């Protein structure tokens, strides 16, 4: 019998994967991909709660839609930044972008 | 005038200030200002003395501070004791300062000398007028400072610099003892003024062994300042200073301050049970008198012989005071000031002429320097106690007093008198008689011609004046004239008369001992009946002992520099490695900590991000399950 | 096991497996490619959760636009060759531990909490696009307008940032 917990577990695992990508990877585009994974995990949580805990209203889905929209904005701006950085600094690897470090 | 006596010390102080600020531009490059200061002070001192003889007294006091319930007062006292000291210091210092114009004429640091002399004169006069322990201690330290400055006047010479330091440090030991004594007195009597302290002691505020301890501790300061055994080692070395300095400070005035202190605080010593404190004073004085005289016999440096003589004579003064011979001790202080100053100035005249201190290189000066020679001989006769010169009266008074109380110490005194005549005879013979053994003319300085000649008038006239005092001053304290000195300066209860019937016998005996000493000097040095070399060969160990000053200097060097040095090195190691080590350890730990923590600040975003998530985890875990 | 459960586990496997590829692949193009099945898996999960409209939007925007955007970025930067340096930095171990811990924490919370059971027998309303639209223009209008402003701003911002300076 499928329950809320299943979805929450899947979301948790997906979140953890996204977290691992953000923290561990060197290429900034990959980091953005990890961020997307985390956002998706949050979305799954929202929709799952919507169905199982508060089915009367559709706030969860509304929330999820907004999150998707914002994720798109953020991806656009983020990738623009990556491109601008690449143009100036010649690199996309975050551990090579350290000109402010002594 | 008596009420204004406190102005007298300020005159040389004003001279000092003027010379410090404008020295080379003043008349006589500062000398005349200094002379004016001290001569005026001397005149003032004589006026005060006259008034005090006529019965005037003064005691001016101000409350300076209040410590809780105890007011600290400061002030001046004018009584016979301080008046006679004022007059003596004023007259002798004036003569010596005038003499210095001639002696120091070629010295490039001429103004500085007179500045220091004026400062010293101020300090000594200040000390003499003090009516409380605080002022007398302040004056004590001031004269000590001036002594340091003047001994080390030629500070470019390492020997002089060392001697100045030695004098200062050795007297410091005495000063420390004195300070503890003063503190004990202050603690128990609640005051520092002499008359209040003595009243309290009469009333029983401080008694018994503690009183004796306080008195002996205060005497400790006198032991240091007056170069008594065991703190006598600095005075011979202090002869590195210019001769006028030796005359003024280390013969006539500063070293007499210790005797003055004992006289001033006499009630303190009298109150000690069984006169224990006075016995200590007497024995130290007696031992010093003899020991110093023995060391004077083997010295070749003219000033050092006189230095040992000074130590010995100071011992006599302490001996006199210690056996209740208050008048005798003070009388000897006054006469000694004059004839010892005379002897030192005469020695200075000799040194000025032959450019050396070494007796073995002198000789035959009687023909070349008649004034110096005969004034010197007058001083010598006074010192050795030949009647009717001054020293005879004062020394005989002391010996009579000693015989009355401690016959054993009388033997010490008599031995010292014999030796005094012996070494002074030796000195006179080597310096003035015979023919000049001096170095070659090329070694003489440009100011001294090929042969020694008499010193200029500015140096000879003070010698002559002092010689007059040396010859005639003694009558002031003689019995035949009614002993006016004794009636002027005395302490009730401190009389020391020899047993009836022995007075005359003792007198003759004293004269005989002094003459015997001269005869011995003649036998050994003049007629060579018992040549000194044979004496030396007969008892080489005795000779070595004397030349090495009884190894006291070596003992002190071993204890303080040797053992003390070890302790200091150990303390230094401890400080450097343990204490510094601990401090450095703290610093090192902080640094290591920082070096480690440094890596948290990687400047890399991914690390920070990781730490953020780690933080979130930790917070949640802590919140949920703790 | 019901059909729903089978589908769920299948979709979960696809999503998580693709996610694993994304985060561990050495080839960035492979990672980007794996993004598609991951997002589509999530879409499937949405459908299982009766959120069809959200699923549609997910496909359109995520699997469509964002994936393409990412591919463009990869292409325009050096990752275009798919090669180039190591992909993992030196804090991999700690990062893995933190991620695992985070997952464990979340799963623990999810499993242990006693979620309130849904009202028994209540039927779910239909989440039609019309209803969602009504909601946007009714109850959630503020969020709707706010999001549109954010969209506008981010659009302008992205253009400005990525413009070539000349």
PDB file of N, CA and C in Angstrom, chain B residues 563-580:
ATOM      1  N   UNK B 563      79.034  33.708  44.495  1.00  0.00           N
ATOM      2  CA  UNK B 563      77.827  32.972  44.870  1.00  0.00           C
ATOM      3  C   UNK B 563      76.593  33.695  44.367  1.00  0.00           C
ATOM      4  N   UNK B 564      76.596  35.002  44.620  1.00  0.00           N
ATOM      5  CA  UNK B 564      75.473  35.784  44.126  1.00  0.00           C
ATOM      6  C   UNK B 564      75.336  35.662  42.625  1.00  0.00           C
ATOM      7  N   UNK B 565      76.484  35.660  41.968  1.00  0.00           N
ATOM      8  CA  UNK B 565      76.454  35.525  40.525  1.00  0.00           C
ATOM      9  C   UNK B 565      75.837  34.204  40.093  1.00  0.00           C
ATOM     10  N   UNK B 566      76.159  33.141  40.823  1.00  0.00           N
ATOM     11  CA  UNK B 566      75.555  31.842  40.493  1.00  0.00           C
ATOM     12  C   UNK B 566      74.046  31.905  40.646  1.00  0.00           C
ATOM     13  N   UNK B 567      73.649  32.490  41.778  1.00  0.00           N
ATOM     14  CA  UNK B 567      72.205  32.596  42.014  1.00  0.00           C
ATOM     15  C   UNK B 567      71.553  33.397  40.903  1.00  0.00           C
ATOM     16  N   UNK B 568      72.245  34.478  40.526  1.00  0.00           N
ATOM     17  CA  UNK B 568      71.662  35.324  39.479  1.00  0.00           C
ATOM     18  C   UNK B 568      71.587  34.580  38.166  1.00  0.00           C
ATOM     19  N   UNK B 569      72.647  33.818  37.885  1.00  0.00           N
ATOM     20  CA  UNK B 569      72.611  33.080  36.615  1.00  0.00           C
ATOM     21  C   UNK B 569      71.503  32.039  36.634  1.00  0.00           C
ATOM     22  N   UNK B 570      71.363  31.386  37.795  1.00  0.00           N
ATOM     23  CA  UNK B 570      70.290  30.397  37.894  1.00  0.00           C
ATOM     24  C   UNK B 570      68.929  31.066  37.716  1.00  0.00           C
ATOM     25  N   UNK B 571      68.779  32.197  38.393  1.00  0.00           N
ATOM     26  CA  UNK B 571      67.508  32.910  38.244  1.00  0.00           C
ATOM     27  C   UNK B 571      67.299  33.338  36.803  1.00  0.00           C
ATOM     28  N   UNK B 572      68.404  33.755  36.172  1.00  0.00           N
ATOM     29  CA  UNK B 572      68.291  34.165  34.780  1.00  0.00           C
ATOM     30  C   UNK B 572      67.866  33.006  33.892  1.00  0.00           C
ATOM     31  N   UNK B 573      68.470  31.846  34.137  1.00  0.00           N
ATOM     32  CA  UNK B 573      68.081  30.681  33.346  1.00  0.00           C
ATOM     33  C   UNK B 573      66.609  30.349  33.578  1.00  0.00           C
ATOM     34  N   UNK B 574      66.230  30.388  34.856  1.00  0.00           N
ATOM     35  CA  UNK B 574      64.835  30.105  35.183  1.00  0.00           C
ATOM     36  C   UNK B 574      63.913  31.065  34.456  1.00  0.00           C
ATOM     37  N   UNK B 575      64.310  32.319  34.518  1.00  0.00           N
ATOM     38  CA  UNK B 575      63.453  33.313  33.885  1.00  0.00           C
ATOM     39  C   UNK B 575      63.378  33.099  32.384  1.00  0.00           C
ATOM     40  N   UNK B 576      64.542  32.801  31.803  1.00  0.00           N
ATOM     41  CA  UNK B 576      64.553  32.684  30.356  1.00  0.00           C
ATOM     42  C   UNK B 576      63.855  31.423  29.867  1.00  0.00           C
ATOM     43  N   UNK B 577      64.077  30.314  30.569  1.00  0.00           N
ATOM     44  CA  UNK B 577      63.539  29.081  30.026  1.00  0.00           C
ATOM     45  C   UNK B 577      62.197  28.678  30.605  1.00  0.00           C
ATOM     46  N   UNK B 578      62.010  28.934  31.891  1.00  0.00           N
ATOM     47  CA  UNK B 578      60.743  28.485  32.468  1.00  0.00           C
ATOM     48  C   UNK B 578      59.661  29.539  32.266  1.00  0.00           C
ATOM     49  N   UNK B 579      59.930  30.716  32.775  1.00  0.00           N
ATOM     50  CA  UNK B 579      58.877  31.727  32.697  1.00  0.00           C
ATOM     51  C   UNK B 579      58.669  32.199  31.261  1.00  0.00           C
ATOM     52  N   UNK B 580      59.780  32.553  30.639  1.00  0.00           N
ATOM     53  CA  UNK B 580      59.662  32.933  29.233  1.00  0.00           C
ATOM     54  C   UNK B 580      59.133  31.774  28.425  1.00  0.00           C
TER      55      UNK B 580
END
